[in-house]
XYZ file of C-alpha atoms in Angstrom:
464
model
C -22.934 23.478 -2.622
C -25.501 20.597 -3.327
C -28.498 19.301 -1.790
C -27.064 16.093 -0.449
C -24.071 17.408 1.755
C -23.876 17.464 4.912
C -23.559 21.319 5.081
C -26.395 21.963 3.238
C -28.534 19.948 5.184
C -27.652 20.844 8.523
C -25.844 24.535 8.476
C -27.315 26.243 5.333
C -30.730 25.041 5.309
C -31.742 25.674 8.763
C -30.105 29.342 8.833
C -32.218 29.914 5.358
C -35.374 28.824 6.803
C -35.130 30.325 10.164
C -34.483 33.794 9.289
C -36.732 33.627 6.564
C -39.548 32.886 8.584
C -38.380 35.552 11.561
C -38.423 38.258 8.335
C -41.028 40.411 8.023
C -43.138 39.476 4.560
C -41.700 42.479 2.816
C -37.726 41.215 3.666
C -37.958 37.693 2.503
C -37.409 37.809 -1.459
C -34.520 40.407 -0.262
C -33.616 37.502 2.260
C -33.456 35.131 -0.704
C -31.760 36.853 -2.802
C -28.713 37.246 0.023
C -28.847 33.677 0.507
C -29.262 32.821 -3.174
C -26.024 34.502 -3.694
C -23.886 32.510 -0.938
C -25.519 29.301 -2.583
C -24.254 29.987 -6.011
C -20.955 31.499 -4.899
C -20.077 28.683 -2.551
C -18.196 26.950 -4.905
C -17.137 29.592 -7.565
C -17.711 33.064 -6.366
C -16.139 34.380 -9.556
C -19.419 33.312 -11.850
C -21.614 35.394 -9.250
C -20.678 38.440 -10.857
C -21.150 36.927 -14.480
C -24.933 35.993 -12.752
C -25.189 39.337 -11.638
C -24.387 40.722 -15.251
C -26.966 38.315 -16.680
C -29.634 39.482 -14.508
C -29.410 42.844 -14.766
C -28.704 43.494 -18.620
C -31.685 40.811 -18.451
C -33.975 42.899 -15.872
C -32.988 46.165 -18.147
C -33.899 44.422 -21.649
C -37.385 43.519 -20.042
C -38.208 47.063 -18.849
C -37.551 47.645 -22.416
C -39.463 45.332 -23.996
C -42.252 46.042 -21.588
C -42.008 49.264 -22.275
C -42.359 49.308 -26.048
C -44.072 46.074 -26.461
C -47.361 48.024 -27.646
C -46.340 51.269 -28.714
C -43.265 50.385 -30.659
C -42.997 46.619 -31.338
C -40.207 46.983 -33.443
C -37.766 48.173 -30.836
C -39.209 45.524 -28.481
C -38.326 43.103 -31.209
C -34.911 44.802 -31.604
C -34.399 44.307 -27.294
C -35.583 41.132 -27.322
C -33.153 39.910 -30.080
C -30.330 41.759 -27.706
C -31.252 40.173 -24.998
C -31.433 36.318 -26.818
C -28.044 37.182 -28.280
C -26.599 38.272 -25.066
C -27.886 35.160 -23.279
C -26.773 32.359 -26.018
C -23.754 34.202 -26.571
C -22.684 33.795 -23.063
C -23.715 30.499 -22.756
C -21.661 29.781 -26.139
C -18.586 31.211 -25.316
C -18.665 29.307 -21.426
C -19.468 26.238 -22.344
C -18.857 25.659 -26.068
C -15.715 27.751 -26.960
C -13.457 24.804 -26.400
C -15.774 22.296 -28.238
C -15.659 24.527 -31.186
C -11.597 24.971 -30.843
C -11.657 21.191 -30.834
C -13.226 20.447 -33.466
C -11.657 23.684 -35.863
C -8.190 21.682 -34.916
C -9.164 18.442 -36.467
C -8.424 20.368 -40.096
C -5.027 20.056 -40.968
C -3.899 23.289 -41.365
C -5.107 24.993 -38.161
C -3.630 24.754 -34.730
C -5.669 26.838 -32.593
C -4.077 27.724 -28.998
C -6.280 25.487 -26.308
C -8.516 27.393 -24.664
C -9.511 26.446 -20.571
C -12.663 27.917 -19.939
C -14.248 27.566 -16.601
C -17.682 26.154 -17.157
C -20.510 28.258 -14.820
C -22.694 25.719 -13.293
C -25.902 25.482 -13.660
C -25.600 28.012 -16.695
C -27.947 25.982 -19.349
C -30.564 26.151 -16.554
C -30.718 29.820 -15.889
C -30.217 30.660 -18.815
C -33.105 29.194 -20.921
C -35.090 30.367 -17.307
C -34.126 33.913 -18.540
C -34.600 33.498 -21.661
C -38.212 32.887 -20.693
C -39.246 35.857 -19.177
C -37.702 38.260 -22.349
C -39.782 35.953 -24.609
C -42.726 35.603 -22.716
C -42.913 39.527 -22.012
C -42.391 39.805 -25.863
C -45.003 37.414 -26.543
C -47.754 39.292 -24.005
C -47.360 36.165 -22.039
C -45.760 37.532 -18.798
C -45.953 41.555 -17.345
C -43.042 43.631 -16.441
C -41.382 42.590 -13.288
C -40.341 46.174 -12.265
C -38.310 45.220 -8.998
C -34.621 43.845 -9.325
C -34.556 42.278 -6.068
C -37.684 40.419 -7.094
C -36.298 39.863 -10.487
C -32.755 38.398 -9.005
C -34.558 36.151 -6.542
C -36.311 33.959 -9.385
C -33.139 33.757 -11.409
C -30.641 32.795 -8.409
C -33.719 30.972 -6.651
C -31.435 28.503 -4.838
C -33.916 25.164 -5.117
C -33.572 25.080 -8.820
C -30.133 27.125 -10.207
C -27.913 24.783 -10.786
C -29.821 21.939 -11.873
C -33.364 22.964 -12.658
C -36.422 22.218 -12.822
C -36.604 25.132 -15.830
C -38.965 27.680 -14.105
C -40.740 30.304 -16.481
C -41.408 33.168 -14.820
C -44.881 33.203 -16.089
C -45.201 30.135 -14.069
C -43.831 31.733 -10.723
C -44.575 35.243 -10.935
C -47.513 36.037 -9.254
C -45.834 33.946 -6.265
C -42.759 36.109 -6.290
C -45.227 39.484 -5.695
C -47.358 37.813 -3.021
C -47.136 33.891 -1.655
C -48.573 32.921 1.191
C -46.745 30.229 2.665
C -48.316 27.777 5.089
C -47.911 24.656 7.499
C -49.225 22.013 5.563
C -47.538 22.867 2.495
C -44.474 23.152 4.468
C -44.629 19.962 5.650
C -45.462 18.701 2.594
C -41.747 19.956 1.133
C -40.083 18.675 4.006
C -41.701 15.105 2.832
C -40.977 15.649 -0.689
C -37.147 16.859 0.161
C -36.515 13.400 2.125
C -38.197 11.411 -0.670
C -35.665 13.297 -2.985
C -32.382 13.064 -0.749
C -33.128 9.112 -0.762
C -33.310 8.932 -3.917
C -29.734 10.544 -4.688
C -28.249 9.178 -1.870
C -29.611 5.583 -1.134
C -30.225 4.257 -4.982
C -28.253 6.909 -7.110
C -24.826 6.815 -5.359
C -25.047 3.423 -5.337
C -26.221 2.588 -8.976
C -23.192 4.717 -9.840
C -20.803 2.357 -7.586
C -22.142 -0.559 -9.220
C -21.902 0.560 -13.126
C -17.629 1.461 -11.888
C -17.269 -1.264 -10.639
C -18.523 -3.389 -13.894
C -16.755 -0.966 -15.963
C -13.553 -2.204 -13.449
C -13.880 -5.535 -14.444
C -12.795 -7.465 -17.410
C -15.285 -10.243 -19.248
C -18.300 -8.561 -18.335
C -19.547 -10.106 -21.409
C -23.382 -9.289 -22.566
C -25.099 -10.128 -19.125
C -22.419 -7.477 -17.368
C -22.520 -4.771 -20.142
C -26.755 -4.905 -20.116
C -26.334 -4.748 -15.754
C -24.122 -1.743 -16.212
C -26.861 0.120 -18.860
C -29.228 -0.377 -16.439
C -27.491 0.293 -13.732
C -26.459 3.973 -14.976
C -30.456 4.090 -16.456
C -31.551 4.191 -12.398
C -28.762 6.242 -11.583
C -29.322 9.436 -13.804
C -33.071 8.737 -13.136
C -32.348 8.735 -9.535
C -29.793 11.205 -9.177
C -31.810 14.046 -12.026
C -35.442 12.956 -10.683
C -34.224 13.049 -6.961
C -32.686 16.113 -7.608
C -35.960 17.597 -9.131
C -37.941 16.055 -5.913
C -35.517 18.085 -3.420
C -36.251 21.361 -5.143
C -39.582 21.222 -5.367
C -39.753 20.306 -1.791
C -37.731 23.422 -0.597
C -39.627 25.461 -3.059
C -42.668 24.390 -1.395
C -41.053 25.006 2.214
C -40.108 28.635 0.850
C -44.106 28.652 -0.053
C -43.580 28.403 -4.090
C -45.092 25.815 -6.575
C -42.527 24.671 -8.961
C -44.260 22.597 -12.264
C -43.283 18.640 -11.977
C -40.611 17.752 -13.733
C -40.800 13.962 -13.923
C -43.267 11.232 -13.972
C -42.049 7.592 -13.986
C -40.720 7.865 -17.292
C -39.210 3.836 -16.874
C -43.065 3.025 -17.334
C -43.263 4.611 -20.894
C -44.573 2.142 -23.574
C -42.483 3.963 -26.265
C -39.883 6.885 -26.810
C -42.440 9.980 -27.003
C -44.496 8.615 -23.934
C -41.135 8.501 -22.721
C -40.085 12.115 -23.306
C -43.475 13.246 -21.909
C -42.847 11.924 -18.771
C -38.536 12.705 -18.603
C -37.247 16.321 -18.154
C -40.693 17.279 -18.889
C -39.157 21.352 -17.824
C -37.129 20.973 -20.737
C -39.397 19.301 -23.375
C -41.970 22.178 -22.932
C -38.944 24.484 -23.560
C -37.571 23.548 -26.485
C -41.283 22.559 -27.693
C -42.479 26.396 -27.083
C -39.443 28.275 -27.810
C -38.011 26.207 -30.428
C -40.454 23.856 -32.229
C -43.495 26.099 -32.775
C -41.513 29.404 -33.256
C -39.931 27.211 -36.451
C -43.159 26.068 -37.710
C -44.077 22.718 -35.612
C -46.106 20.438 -37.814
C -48.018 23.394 -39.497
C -45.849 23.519 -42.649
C -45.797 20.012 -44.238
C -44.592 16.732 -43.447
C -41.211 17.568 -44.710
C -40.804 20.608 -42.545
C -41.797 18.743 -39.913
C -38.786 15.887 -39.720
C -36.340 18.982 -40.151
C -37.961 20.673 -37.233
C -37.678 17.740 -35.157
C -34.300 17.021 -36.128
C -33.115 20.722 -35.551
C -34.713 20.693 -31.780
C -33.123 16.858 -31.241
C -29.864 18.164 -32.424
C -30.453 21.436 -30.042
C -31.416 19.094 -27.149
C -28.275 17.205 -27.692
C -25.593 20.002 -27.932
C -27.344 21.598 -24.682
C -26.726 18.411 -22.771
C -22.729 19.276 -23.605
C -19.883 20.126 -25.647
C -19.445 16.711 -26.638
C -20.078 14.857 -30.203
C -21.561 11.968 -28.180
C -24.148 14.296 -26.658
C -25.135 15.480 -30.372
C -24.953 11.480 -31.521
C -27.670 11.211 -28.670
C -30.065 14.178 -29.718
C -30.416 13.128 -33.149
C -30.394 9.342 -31.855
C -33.818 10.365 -30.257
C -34.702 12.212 -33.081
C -34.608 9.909 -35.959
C -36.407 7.057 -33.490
C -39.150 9.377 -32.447
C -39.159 10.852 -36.261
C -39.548 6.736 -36.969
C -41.888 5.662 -34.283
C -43.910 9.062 -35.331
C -44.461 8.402 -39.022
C -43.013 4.617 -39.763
C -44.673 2.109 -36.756
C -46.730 4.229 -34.955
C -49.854 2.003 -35.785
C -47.764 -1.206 -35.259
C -46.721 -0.216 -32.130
C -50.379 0.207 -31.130
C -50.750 -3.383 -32.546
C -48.423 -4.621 -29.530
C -49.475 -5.230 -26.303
C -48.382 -2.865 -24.249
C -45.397 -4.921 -22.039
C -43.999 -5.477 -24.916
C -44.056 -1.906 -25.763
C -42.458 -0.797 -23.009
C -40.036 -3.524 -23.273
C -39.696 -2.263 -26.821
C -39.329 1.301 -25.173
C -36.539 0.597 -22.096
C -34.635 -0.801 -24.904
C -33.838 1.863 -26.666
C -33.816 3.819 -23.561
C -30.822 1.608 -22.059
C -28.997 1.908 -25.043
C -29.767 5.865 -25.101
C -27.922 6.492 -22.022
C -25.132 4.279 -23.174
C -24.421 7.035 -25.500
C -24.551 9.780 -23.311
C -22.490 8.437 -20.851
C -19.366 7.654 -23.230
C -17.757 11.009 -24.594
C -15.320 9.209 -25.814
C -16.214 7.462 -29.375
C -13.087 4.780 -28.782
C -14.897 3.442 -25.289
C -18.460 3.868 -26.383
C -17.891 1.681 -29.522
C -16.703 -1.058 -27.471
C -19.520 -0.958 -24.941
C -22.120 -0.664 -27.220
C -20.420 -4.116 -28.769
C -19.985 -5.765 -25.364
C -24.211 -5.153 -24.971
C -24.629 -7.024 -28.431
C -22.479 -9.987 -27.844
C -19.444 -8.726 -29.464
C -16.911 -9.101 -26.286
C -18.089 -12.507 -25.431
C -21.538 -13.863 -23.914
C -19.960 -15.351 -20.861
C -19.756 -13.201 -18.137
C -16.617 -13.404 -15.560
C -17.456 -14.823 -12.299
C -16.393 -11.832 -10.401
C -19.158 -10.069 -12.389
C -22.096 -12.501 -11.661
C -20.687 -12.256 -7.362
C -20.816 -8.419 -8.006
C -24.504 -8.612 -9.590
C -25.493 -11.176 -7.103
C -24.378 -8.506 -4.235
C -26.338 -5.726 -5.752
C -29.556 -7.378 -6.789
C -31.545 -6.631 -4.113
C -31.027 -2.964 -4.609
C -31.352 -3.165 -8.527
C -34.848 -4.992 -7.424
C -35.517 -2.087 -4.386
C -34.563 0.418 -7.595
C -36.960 -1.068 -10.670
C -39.867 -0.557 -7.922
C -38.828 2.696 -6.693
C -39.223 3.779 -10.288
C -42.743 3.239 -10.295
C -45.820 4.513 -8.512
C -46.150 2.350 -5.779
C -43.950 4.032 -3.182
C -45.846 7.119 -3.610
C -49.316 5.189 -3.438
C -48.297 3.157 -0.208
C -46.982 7.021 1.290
C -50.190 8.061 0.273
C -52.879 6.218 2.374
C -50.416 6.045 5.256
C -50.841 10.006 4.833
C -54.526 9.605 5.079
C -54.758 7.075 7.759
C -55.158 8.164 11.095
C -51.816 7.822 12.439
C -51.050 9.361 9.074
C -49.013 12.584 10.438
C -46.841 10.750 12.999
C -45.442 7.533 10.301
C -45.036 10.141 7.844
C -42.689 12.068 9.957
C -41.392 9.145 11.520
C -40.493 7.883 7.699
C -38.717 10.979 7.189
C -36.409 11.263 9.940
C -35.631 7.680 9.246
C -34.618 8.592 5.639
C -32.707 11.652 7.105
C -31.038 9.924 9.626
C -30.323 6.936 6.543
C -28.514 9.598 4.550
C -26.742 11.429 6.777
C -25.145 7.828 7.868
C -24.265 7.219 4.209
C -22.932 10.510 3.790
C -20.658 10.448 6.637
C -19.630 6.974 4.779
C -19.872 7.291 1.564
C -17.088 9.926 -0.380
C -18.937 8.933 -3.937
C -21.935 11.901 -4.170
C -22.013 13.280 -7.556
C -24.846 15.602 -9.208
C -24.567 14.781 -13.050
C -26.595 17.240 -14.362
C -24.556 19.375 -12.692
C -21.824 19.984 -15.610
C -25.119 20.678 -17.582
């Protein structure tokens, strides 16, 4: 089930929220973790069980570790290891089995049966969310959450399973014992939600149309080929970001505070602004977990660049099971490893449009790469951006540009702040509370029209 389907929005929603509300206090994580259930099972009922597995060898592994944490750290070291091993060994074997099979039969002299693994959704998410608590119990970050209902309603929590934000449970805990949910926050999700369904449905469904279409035509030639990078920039920006919007809003509606998980990376002026400001869930993961556990910056300049190339390579691989995915880790890695160490103090020379001109370059030709899995198809469009198909452009491609450019313009500006300025003082004004809900039925009543329409609504980080 996803967040912009019609069933979602107007069967499963409204049941969730009503009864939730009717519950008594004490009921509504058990509520939850009900509905949780139906959410993730909708469209694979199978993996629920697999969930279930993972949450309770999880939930066992942290009464362990809590346990023995101070008395006997060793055996909490020894459960936590378990419990890591259990975790990346599931999420291994679902979703990169076949990649490794692959790859083993490119040597001549094995021919490995082909394996057809389902892959979980959502599993990279909840897993590295799971991950979090056995660490940060370890650590002395987190206490012991002692109730499995509890436990099971922050790893199924339906807003953010399948395509995050990454939630620590640090971050959410005390929330899961004892929130106190209210009207104006409630409102406040419902605003965020509709800011997030827009997003996916108005600009990222159609950003996605657009780059087919180019990739449809023939003689796209550079100014086609640079239209189609950008178009599929706004539309994982729209589509992940809008995403991230909706579940924060229904987290708020459900009366919990998720951590932002975006902000405006297109207005980065170079490639580590822009990585503070993209995914930012996931950058504090692999920074915390990964980066500092393996020595950060404290061990020499040398150890350094191979710690930044082993989380870049890391970040890649977890995208997919794909060599273009790892090609676009360490493509981030050795820029950032550059911009860190090679230009940094030219770059601070520039002014700073032409930084982040400097900055949405790269960033263009980023998501080139991790759009292409195959090598064959990628090659040529990365040669079609730099001239090498021709630098004429057909004239059915300038008449399909010329019929999207208002919405690539509407789409540049709903990357940056203003929209949520203007929302802003209309918020505060004094006819604040009826335009804002007068806005959001309007964007409701815009997306239910182009769902009805439209049969092109995917969720890419879905098959993440």
């Amino acid at each position: 089930m996803v967040f912009s389907s019609l069933v979602f929005l107007f069967v499963y929603l409204p049941v969730v929220l009503l009864v939730y509300y009717l519950c008594p206090r004490r009921l509504r994580n058990g509520w939850l973790f009900v509905v949780n259930l139906v959410f993730y099972g909708w469209g694979g009922p199978k993996f629920v069980f697999l969930m279930l597995f993972t949450t309770a060898a999880n939930y066992l592994f942290g009464l362990g570790i809590g346990k023995h944490r101070d008395s006997a750290p060793r055996k909490a070291r020894r459960l936590l290891i378990a419990s890591i091993v259990l975790d990346l060994g599931l999420l291994a074997f679902f979703k990169y089995a076949g990649f490794l099979e692959d790859t083993l039969n490119l040597l001549p002299f094995l021919h490995l049966p082909e394996l057809s693994i389902p892959l979980p959704i959502g599993i990279s998410f909840y897993t590295f969310q799971i991950m979090s608590y056995t660490i940060d119990l370890y650590r002395g970050q987190a206490e012991t959450q002692r109730s499995l209902i509890r436990f099971g309603t922050y790893v199924f929590l339906f807003p953010q399973l399948i395509a995050g934000p990454i939630v620590r449970y640090k971050d959410v805990a005390a929330q899961l014992d004892g929130r106190r949910e209210s009207m104006a926050q409630f409102q406040n999700g419902v605003c965020l939600f509709c800011v997030g369904l827009a997003k996916k449905v108005l600009l990222a469904n159609q950003m996605g149309l657009l780059f087919d279409s180019l990739q449809a035509l023939s003689g796209i030639g550079v100014l086609g080929s640079w239209a189609g990078g950008i178009a599929f920039t706004f539309q994982i920006y729209f589509d992940f970001s809008g995403y991230s919007d909706m579940a924060l809003g229904l987290g708020k509606m459900l009366g919990f505070e998720f951590l932002q998980n975006f902000n405006y990376p297109y207005l980065a002026d170079s490639l580590t602004d822009f990585w503070r400001r993209w995914h930012i869930s996931l950058s504090t993961w692999f920074r915390d977990y990964v980066y500092i556990p393996l020595g950060g910056n404290r061990r020499g300049r040398g150890r350094q660049i191979l710690n930044l190339l082993i989380v870049w390579f890391l970040t890649g691989l977890w995208h997919g099971a794909s060599y273009n995915f790892i090609l676009w880790g360490l493509y981030y890695g050795i820029l950032l490893i550059l911009e860190k160490f090679v230009f940094h103090r030219l770059l601070e020379r520039l002014p700073r449009w032409l930084r982040h001109i400097y900055a949405l370059f790269f960033i263009v030709v980023g998501w080139v790469i991790f759009y292409f899995e195959d090598f064959g198809q990628l090659g040529s469009y990365l040669a079609a951006l730099f001239g090498g198909q021709g630098l004429a452009s057909s004239w059915d491609t300038i008449v399909l540009l010329l019929r999207y450019l208002p919405l690539l313009l509407i789409a540049a500006v709903a990357s940056t702040p203003l929209g949520a300025r203007l929302m802003a003082r209309v918020r505060t004004s004094r006819a604040g509370g009826v335009i804002t809900a007068a806005l959001c039925l309007a964007s409701l009543f815009l997306c239910t029209c182009a769902l009805v329409d439209q049969s092109y609504n995917p969720f890419l980080y879905f098959r993440f």
